[in-house]
Tab-separated table of C-alpha atoms in Angstrom:
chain	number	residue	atom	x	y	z
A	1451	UNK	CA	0.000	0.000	0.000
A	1452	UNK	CA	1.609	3.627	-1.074
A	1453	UNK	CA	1.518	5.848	1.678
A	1454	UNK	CA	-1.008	8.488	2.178
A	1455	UNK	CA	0.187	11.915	-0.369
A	1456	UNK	CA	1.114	15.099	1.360
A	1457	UNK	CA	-0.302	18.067	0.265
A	1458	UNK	CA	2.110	20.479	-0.932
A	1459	UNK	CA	0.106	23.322	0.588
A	1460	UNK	CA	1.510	24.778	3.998
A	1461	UNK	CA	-0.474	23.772	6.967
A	1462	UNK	CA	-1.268	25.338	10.039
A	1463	UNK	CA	-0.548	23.603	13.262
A	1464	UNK	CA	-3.498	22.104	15.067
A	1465	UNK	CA	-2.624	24.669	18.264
A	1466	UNK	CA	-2.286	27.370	16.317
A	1467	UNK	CA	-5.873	26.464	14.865
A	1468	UNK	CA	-7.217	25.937	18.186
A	1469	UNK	CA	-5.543	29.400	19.625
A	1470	UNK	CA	-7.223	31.583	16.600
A	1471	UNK	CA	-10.415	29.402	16.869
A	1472	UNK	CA	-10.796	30.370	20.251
A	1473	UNK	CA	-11.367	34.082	19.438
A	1474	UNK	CA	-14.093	33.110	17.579
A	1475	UNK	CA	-17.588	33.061	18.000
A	1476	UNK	CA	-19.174	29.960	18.007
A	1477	UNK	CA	-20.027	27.896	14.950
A	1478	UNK	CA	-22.000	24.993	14.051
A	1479	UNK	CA	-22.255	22.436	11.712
A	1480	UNK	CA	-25.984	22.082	11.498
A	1481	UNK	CA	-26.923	24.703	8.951
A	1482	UNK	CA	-29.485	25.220	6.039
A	1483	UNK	CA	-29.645	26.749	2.520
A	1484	UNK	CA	-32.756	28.440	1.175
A	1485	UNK	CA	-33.681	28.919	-2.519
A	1486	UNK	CA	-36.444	31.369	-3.444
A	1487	UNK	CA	-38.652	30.629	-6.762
A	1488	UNK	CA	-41.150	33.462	-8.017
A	1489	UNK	CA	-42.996	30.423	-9.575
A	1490	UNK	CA	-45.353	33.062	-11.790
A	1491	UNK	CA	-42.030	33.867	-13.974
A	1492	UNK	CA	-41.739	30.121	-14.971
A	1493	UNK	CA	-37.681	29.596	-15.440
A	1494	UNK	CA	-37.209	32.879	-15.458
A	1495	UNK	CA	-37.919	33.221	-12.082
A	1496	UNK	CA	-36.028	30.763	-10.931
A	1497	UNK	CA	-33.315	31.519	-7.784
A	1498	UNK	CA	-30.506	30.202	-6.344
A	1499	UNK	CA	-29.445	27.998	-3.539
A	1500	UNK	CA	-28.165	30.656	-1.221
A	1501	UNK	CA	-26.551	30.009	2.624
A	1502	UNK	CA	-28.451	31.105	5.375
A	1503	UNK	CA	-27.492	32.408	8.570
A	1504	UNK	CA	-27.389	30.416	11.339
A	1505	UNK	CA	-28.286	32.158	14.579
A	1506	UNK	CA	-25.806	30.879	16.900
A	1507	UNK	CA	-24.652	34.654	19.012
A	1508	UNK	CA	-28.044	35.137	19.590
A	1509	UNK	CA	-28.480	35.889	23.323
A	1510	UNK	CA	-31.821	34.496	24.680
A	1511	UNK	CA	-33.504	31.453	23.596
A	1512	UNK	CA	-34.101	32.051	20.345
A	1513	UNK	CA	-30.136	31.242	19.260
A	1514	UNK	CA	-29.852	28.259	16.708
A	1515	UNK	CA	-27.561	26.477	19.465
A	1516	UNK	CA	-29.796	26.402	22.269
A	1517	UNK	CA	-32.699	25.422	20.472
A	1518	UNK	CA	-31.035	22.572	19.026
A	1519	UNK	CA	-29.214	21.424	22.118
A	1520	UNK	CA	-32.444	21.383	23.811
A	1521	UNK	CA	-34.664	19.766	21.090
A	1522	UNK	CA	-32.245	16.653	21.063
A	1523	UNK	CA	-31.102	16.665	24.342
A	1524	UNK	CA	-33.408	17.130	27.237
A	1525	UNK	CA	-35.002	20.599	28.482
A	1526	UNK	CA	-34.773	21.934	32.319
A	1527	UNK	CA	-38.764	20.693	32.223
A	1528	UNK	CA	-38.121	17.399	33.929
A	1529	UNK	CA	-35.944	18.917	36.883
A	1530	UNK	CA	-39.312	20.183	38.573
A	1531	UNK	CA	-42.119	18.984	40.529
A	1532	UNK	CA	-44.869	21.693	38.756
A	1533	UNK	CA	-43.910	20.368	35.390
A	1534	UNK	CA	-47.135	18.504	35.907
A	1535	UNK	CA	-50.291	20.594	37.542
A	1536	UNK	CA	-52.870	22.144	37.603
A	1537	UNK	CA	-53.666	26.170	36.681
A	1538	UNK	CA	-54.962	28.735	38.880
A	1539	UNK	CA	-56.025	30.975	36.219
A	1540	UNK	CA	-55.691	30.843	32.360
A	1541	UNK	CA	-56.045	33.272	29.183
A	1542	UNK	CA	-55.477	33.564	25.413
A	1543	UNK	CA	-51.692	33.486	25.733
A	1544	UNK	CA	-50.795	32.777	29.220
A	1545	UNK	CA	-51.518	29.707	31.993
A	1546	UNK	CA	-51.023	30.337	35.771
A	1547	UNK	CA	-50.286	28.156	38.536
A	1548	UNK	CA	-50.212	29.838	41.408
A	1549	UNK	CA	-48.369	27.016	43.465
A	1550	UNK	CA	-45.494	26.544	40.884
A	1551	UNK	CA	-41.862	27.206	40.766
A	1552	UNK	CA	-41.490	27.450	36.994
A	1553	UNK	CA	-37.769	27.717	36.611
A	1554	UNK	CA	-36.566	30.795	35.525
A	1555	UNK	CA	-32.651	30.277	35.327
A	1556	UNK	CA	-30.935	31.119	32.168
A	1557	UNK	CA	-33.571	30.610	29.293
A	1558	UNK	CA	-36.007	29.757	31.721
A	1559	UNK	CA	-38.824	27.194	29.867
A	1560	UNK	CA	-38.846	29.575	26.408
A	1561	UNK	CA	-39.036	27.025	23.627
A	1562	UNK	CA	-40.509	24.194	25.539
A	1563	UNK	CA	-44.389	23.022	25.021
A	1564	UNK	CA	-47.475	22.998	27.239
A	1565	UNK	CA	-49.975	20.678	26.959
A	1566	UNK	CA	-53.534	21.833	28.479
A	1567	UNK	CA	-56.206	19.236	29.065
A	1568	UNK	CA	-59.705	20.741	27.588
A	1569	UNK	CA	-61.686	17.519	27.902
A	1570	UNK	CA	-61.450	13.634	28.050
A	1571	UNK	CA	-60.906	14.009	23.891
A	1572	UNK	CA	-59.618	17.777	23.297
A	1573	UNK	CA	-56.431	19.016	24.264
A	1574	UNK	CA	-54.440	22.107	23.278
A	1575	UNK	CA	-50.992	23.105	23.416
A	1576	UNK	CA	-48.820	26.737	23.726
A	1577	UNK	CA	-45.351	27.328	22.693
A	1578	UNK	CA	-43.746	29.185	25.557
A	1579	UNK	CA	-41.898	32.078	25.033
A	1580	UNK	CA	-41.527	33.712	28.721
A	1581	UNK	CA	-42.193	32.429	31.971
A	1582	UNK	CA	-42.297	33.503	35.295
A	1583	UNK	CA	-41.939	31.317	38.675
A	1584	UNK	CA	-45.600	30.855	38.492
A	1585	UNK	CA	-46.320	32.105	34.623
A	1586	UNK	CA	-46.060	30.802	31.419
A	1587	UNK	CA	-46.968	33.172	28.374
A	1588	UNK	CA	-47.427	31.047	25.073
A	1589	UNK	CA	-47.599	32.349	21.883
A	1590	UNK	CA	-51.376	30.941	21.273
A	1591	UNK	CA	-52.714	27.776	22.370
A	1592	UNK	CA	-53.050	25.466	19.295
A	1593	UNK	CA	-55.666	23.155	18.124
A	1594	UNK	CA	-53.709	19.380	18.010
A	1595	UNK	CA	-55.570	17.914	15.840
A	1596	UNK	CA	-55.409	21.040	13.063
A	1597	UNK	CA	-53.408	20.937	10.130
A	1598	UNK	CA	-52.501	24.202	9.858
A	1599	UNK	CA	-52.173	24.817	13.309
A	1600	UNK	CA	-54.686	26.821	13.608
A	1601	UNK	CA	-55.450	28.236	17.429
A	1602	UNK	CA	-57.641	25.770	19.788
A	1603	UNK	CA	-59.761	26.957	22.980
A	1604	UNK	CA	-58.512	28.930	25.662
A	1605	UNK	CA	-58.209	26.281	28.599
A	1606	UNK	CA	-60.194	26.702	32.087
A	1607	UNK	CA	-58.828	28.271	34.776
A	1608	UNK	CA	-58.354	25.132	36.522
A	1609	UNK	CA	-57.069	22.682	33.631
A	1610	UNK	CA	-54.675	20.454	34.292
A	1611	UNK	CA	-51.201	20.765	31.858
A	1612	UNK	CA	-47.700	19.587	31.423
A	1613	UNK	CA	-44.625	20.871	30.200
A	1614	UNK	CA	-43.039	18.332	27.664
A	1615	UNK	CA	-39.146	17.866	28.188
A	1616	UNK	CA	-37.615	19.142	24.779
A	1617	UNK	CA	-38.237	22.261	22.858
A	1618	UNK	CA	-41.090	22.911	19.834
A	1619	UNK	CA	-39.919	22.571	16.378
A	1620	UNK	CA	-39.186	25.283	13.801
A	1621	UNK	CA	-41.509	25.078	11.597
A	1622	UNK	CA	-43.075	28.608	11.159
A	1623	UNK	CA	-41.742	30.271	7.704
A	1624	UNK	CA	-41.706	34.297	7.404
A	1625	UNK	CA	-40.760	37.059	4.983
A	1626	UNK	CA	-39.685	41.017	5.261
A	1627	UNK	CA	-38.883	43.316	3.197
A	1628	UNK	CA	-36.906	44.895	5.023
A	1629	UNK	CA	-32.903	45.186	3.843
A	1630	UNK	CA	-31.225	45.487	6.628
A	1631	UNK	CA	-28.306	42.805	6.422
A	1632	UNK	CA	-28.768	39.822	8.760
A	1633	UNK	CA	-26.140	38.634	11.897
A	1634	UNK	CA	-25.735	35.681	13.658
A	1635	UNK	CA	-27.049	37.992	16.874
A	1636	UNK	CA	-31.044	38.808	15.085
A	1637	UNK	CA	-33.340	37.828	17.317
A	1638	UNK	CA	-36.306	38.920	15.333
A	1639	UNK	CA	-36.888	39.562	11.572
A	1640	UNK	CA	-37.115	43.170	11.281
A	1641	UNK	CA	-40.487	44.134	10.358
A	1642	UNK	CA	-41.662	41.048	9.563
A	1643	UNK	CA	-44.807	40.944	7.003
A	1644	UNK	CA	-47.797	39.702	8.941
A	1645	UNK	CA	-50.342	41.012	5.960
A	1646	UNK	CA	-52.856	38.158	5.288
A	1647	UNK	CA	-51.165	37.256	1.906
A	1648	UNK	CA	-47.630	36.999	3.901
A	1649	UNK	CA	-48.749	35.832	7.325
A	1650	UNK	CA	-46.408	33.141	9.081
A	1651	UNK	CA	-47.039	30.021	7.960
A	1652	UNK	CA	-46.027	25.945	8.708
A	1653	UNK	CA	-44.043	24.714	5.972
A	1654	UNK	CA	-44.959	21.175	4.276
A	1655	UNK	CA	-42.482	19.322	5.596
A	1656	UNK	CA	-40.631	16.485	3.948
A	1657	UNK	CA	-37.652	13.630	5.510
A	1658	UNK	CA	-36.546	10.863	3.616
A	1659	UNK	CA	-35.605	8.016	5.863
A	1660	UNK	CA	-31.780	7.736	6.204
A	1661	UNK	CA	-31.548	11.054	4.692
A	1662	UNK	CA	-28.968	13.666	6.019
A	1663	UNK	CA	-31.339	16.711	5.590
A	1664	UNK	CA	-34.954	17.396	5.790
A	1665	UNK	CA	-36.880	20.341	3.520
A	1666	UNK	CA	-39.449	22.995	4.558
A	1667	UNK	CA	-41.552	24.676	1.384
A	1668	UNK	CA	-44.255	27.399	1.137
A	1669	UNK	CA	-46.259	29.208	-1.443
A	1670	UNK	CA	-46.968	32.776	-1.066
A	1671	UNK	CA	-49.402	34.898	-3.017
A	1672	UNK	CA	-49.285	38.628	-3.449
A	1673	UNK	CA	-52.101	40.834	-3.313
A	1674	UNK	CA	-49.639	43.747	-3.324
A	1675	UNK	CA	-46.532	45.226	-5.102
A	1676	UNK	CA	-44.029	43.750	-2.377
A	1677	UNK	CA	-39.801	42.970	-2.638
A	1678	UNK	CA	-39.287	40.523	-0.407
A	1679	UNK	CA	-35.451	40.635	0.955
A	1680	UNK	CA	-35.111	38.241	3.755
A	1681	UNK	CA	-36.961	35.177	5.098
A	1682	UNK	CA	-36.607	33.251	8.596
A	1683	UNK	CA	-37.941	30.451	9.928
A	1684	UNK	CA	-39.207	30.127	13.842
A	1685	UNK	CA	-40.674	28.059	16.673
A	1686	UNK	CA	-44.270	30.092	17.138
A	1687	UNK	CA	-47.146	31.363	14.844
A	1688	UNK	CA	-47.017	35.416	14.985
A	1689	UNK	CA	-44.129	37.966	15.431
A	1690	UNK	CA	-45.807	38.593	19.326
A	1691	UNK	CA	-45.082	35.382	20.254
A	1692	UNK	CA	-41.419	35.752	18.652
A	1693	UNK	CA	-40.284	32.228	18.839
A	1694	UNK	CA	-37.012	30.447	18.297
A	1695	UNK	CA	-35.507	31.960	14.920
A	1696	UNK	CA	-32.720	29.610	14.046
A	1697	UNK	CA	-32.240	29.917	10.272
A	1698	UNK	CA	-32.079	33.749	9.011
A	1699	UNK	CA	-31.550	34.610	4.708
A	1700	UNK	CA	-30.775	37.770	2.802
A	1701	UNK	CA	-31.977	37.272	-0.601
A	1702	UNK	CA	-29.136	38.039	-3.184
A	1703	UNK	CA	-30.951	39.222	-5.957
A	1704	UNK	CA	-34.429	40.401	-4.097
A	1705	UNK	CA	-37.530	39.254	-6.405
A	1706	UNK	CA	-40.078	42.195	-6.787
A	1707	UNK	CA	-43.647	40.686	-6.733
A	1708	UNK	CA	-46.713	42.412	-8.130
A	1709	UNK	CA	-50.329	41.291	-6.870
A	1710	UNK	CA	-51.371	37.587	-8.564
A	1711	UNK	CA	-47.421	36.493	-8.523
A	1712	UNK	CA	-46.518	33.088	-5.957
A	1713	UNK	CA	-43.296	33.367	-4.544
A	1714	UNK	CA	-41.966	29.456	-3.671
A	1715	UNK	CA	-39.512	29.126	-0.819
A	1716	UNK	CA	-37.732	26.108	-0.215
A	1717	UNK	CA	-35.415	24.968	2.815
A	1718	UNK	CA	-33.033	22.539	3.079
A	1719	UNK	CA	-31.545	21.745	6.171
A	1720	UNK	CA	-28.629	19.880	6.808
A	1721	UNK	CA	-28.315	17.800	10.148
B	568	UNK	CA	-52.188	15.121	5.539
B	569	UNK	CA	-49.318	12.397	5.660
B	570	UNK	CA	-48.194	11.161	2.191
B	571	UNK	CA	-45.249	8.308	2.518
B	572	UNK	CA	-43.981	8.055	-0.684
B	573	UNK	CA	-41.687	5.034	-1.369
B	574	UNK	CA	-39.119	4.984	-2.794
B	575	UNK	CA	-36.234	2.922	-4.329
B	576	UNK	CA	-33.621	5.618	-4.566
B	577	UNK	CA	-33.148	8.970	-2.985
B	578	UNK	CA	-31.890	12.928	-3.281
B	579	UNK	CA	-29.283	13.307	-0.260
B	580	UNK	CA	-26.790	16.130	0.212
B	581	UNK	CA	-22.559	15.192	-0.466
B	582	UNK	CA	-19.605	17.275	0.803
B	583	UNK	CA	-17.689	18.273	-2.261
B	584	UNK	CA	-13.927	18.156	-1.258
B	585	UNK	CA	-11.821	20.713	-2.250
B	586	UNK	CA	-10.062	18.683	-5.204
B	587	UNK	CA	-13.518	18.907	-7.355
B	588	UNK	CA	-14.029	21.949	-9.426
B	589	UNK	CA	-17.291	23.333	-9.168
B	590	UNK	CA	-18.366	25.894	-11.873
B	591	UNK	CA	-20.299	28.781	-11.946
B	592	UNK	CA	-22.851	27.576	-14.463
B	593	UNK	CA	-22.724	24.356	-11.718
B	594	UNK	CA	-24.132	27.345	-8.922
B	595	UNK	CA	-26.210	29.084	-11.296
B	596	UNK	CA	-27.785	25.353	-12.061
B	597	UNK	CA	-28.541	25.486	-8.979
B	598	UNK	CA	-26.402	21.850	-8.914
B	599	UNK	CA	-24.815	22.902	-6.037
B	600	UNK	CA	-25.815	24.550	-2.572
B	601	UNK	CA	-23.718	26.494	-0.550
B	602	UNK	CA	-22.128	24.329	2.359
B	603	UNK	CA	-21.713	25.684	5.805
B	604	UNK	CA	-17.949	26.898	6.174
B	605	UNK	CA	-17.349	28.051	2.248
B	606	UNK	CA	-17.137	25.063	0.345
B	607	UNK	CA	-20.275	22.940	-1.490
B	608	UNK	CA	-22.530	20.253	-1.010
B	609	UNK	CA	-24.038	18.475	-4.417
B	610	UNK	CA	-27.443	16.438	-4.336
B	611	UNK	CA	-26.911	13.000	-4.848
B	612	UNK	CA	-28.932	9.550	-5.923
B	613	UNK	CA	-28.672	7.179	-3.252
B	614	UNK	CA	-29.721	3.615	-4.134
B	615	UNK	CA	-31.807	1.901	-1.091
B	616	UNK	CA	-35.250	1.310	-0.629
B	617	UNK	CA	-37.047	3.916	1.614
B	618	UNK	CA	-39.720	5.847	2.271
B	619	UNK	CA	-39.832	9.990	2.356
B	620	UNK	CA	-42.370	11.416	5.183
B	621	UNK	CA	-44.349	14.677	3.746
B	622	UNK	CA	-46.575	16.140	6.409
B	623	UNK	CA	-48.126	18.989	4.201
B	624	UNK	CA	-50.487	21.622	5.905
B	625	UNK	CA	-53.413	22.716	4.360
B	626	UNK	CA	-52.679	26.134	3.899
B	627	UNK	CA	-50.170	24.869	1.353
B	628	UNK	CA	-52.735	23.162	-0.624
B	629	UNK	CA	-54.867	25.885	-0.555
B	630	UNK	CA	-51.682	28.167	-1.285
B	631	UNK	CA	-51.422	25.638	-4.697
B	632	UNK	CA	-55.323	25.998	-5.575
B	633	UNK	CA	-54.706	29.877	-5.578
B	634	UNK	CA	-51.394	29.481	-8.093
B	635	UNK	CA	-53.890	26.995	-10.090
B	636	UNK	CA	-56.841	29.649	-10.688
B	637	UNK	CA	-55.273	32.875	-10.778
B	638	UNK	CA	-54.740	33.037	-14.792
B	639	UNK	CA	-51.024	33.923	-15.614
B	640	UNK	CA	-50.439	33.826	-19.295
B	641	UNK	CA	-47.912	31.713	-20.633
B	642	UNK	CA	-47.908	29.633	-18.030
B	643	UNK	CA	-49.647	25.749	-17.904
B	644	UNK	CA	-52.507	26.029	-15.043
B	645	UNK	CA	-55.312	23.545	-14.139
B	646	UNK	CA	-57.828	26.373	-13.407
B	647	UNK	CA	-60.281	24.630	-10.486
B	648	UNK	CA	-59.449	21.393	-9.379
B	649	UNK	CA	-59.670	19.152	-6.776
B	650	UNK	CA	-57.838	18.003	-3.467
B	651	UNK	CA	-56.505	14.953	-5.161
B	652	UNK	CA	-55.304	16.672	-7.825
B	653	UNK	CA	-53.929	19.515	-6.041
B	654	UNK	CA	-51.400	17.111	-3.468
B	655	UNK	CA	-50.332	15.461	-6.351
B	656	UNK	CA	-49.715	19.007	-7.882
B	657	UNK	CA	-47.781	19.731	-5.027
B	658	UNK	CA	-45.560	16.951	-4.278
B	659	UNK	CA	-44.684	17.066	-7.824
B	660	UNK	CA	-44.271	20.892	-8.644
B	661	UNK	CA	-42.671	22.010	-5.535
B	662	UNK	CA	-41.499	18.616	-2.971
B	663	UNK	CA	-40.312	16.392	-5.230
B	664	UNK	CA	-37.537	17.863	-6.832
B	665	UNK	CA	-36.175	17.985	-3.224
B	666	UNK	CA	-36.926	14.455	-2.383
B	667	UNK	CA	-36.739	12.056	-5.323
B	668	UNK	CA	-36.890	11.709	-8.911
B	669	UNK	CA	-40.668	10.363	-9.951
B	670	UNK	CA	-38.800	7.329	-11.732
B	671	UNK	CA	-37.640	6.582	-7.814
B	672	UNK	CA	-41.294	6.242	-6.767
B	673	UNK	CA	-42.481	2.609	-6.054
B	674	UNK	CA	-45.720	3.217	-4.097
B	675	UNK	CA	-47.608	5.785	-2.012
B	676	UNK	CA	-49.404	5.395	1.292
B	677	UNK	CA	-52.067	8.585	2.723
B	678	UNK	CA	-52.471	8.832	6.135
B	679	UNK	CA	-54.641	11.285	8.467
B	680	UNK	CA	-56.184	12.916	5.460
B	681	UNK	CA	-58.603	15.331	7.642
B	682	UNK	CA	-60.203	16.401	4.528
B	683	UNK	CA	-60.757	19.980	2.702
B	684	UNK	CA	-60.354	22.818	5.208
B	685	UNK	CA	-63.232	25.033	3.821
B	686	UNK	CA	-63.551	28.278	5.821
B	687	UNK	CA	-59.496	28.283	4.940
B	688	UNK	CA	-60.358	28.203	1.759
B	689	UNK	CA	-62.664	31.041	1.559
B	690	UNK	CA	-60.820	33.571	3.703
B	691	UNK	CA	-57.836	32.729	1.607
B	692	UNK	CA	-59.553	32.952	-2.177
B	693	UNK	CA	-61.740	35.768	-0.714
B	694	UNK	CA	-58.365	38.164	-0.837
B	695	UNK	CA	-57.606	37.360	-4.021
B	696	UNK	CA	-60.907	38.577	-5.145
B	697	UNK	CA	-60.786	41.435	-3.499
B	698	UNK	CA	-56.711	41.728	-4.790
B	699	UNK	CA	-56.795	43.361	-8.305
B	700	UNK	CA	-54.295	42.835	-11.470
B	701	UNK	CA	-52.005	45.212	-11.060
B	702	UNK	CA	-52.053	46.795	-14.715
B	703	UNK	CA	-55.301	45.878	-15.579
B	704	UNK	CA	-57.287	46.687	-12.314
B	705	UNK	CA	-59.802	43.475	-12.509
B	706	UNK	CA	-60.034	41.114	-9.679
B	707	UNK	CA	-57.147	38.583	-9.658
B	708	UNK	CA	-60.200	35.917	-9.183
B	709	UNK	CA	-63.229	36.406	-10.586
B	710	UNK	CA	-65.580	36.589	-8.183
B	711	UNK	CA	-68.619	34.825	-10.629
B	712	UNK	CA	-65.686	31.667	-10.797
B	713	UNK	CA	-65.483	31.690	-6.882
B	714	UNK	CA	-68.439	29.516	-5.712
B	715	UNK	CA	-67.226	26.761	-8.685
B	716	UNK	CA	-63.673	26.734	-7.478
B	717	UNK	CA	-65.002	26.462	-3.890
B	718	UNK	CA	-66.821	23.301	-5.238
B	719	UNK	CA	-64.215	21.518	-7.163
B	720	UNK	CA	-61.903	21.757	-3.879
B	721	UNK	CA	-64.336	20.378	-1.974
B	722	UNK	CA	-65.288	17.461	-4.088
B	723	UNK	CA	-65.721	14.450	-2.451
B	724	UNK	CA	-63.464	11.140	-2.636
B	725	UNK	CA	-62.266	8.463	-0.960
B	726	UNK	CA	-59.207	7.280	0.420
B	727	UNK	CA	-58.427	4.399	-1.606
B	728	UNK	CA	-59.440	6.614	-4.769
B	729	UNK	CA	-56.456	9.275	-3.716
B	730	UNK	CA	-53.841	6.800	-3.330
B	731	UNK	CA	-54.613	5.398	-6.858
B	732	UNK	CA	-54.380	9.220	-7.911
B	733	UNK	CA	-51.083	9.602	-6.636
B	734	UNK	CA	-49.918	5.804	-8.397
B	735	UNK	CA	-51.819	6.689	-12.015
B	736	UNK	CA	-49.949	10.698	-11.654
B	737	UNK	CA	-46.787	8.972	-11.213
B	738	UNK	CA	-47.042	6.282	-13.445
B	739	UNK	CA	-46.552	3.984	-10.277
B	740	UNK	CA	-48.351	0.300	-10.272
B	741	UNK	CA	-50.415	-0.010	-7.045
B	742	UNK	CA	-49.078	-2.834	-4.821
B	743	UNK	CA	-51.547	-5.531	-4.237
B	744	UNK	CA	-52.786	-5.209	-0.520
């Protein structure tokens, strides 16, 4: 067997990697590429696979890192008794016990989903995205068994819940046309369209089994003259709620829409 | 809606090392994506039997009936159709090409098929009737075509009738159960 070739290219040392890697901020490997189709312009219309931004400087809990850590590993939710109770008072966007001690450290429970009993065949869950030691605030509470996840019934005051160990997905796909460069820091998508026509919405999602990536697509249909310069994708169903915002694109060559065009956009993330 | 499609081979994401040249008609092909620290990563076929997961939401078929009717010269549109046509639509206009090639498909399976969402599908036609064509000022829907759209979406079928949509679209022989 010949041995192995050496490159003829000068190499760094791995310590001197390691020292200059240090005084960077963090990376990761998971990331995702977007491509953005204005479908009404056939081929013409057409775009290109671009990178996106990964959010991993972030501070809170909507940075790309913490999100993922705590979707595969395991969320603070199992450390506590009141994971599992019963409210003292409930409304559209917020369930109260009273009793608890929600835990509040670092990220607190922001990303993590409650599930409120309704009746013996109807529950509804919330993404959280504050708490307090006896507050969580959800971004709505969803009907389960919709497809679109559309919002469910406010539970009673008194309805029983508990707070599932991992985080909620990221499945919630938005626009802006805004132009404002993005950073690994955004927390939010700067003036995010929430116009009926432009409105959040849950990508179809598609895995292959054994696959190394999974894809997120949406159609979007002006009714307006609108240039749509960066999408983002996040973990609840309206700018108010905010949500976990891991994936973050500036559109190279922003497509101008007039009302009656579809604008396709396609993820692809790698894991 | 849960379609499994099955499949025999499969579209999966490669590294490109640094000793292949990748072109710029290659990016403009869209033949590559951009990998995560500068370089590339190229689809590629895998060969193994499998199965691809597609939850799709209903506001995406709804999103595909309103590409369907608004009329766009030039371009090939069904006008009103129905649910059955409009997943197949989708899984083949704007999944697919993600997933697998159609020649890859060996059988479909629908699960959890809740049906046609229709109060969605007002609200969401009713703005493009109100919306008008931005040069010619008319309603990007007629509103006399709205109550026949409306109908074709909801049109009735059953399960067993969708999956054989899905094999006869694809030109895929249904598996005997």
């Amino acid at each position: 067997m010949s041995p192995p070739r050496r490159s003829s290219a000068r190499k760094r040392s791995l310590s001197s990697f390691v020292r200059q890697e240090s005084k960077s901020a963090p990376k990761s490997d998971f990331f995702s590429v977007w491509r953005t189709d204005a479908l009404s312009r056939g081929r013409e219309g057409r775009g290109k696979w671009r990178h996106n931004l990964t959010t991993t400087t972030a501070s809170g809990y909507t940075c790309a890192n913490d999100w993922l850590a705590k979707l595969m590993g395991f969320g603070p939710s199992g450390t506590f008794a009141t994971a599992v109770g019963a409210a003292t008072a409930s409304g559209a966007t917020s369930l109260t016990n009273s009793g608890a001690a929600f835990t509040t450290a670092g990220q607190g429970l922001a990303g993590q989903v409650v599930v409120c009993w309704i009746s013996t065949t109807v529950m509804v869950y919330g993404i959280i995205v504050a708490n307090t030691a006896t507050v969580l605030t959800v971004d709505q509470w969803y009907n389960g068994a919709s497809t679109t996840a559309a919002a469910g019934t406010t539970p009673a005051a008194t309805a029983p819940y508990i707070i599932l160990p991992f985080q909620g997905s990221a499945q919630w796909m938005a626009v802006t046309q805004n132009a404002t460069a993005p950073t690994t820091a955004d927390t939010v998508l700067t003036a995010e369209l929430t116009t009926a026509d432009w409105a959040r919405a849950v990508g179809t999602y598609a895995h292959t089994a054994a696959a190394s990536t999974y894809t997120l697509v949406h159609l979007w249909t002006s009714t307006t003259t609108v240039t749509i310069n960066k999408e983002a994708q996040f973990g609840a169903c309206n700018p108010t709620g905010g949500g976990v915002m891991p994936f973050e694109s500036a559109e190279p060559t922003p497509p101008s829409l007039v009302s009656g065009d579809t604008l396709q956009n396609t993820i692809t993330v790698t894991i | 809606m849960i379609v499994v499609i099955h499949l025999s081979s499969f579209y999966d994401q490669a590294a490109v090392p640094d000793d292949v040249k990748v072109t710029p008609k290659d990016v403009a092909s869209g033949r590559v994506k951009p990998g995560k620290f500068g370089g590339y990563t190229t689809r590629v076929t895998r060969k193994m039997e499998t199965h691809s997961t597609v939850t799709i939401d209903e506001r995406s078929l709804v999103q595909r009936l309103v590409f369907e009717v608004i009329p766009r010269p030039g371009l090939r549109k069904l006008g009103p159709c129905n649910r059955k046509q409009l997943v197949a639509e989708f899984l083949d206009g704007n999944l697919l090409p993600e997933v697998a090639h159609p020649k890859h498909i060996t059988g479909f399976e629908v699960e959890n098929d809740q049906g046609p969402d229709e109060k969605l599908a007002r609200e969401t036609l009713a703005q493009f009737v109100a919306a008008e064509h931005h040069l010619t000022g008319e309603p990007l829907i007629d509103p006399a075509q709205l109550e026949a759209i409306i109908a074709k979406y909801l049109e009735p079928y059953s399960h067993d009738d969708h999956v054989d949509h899905l094999h006869a679209r694809f030109g895929v022989a249904k598996k005997a159960s």
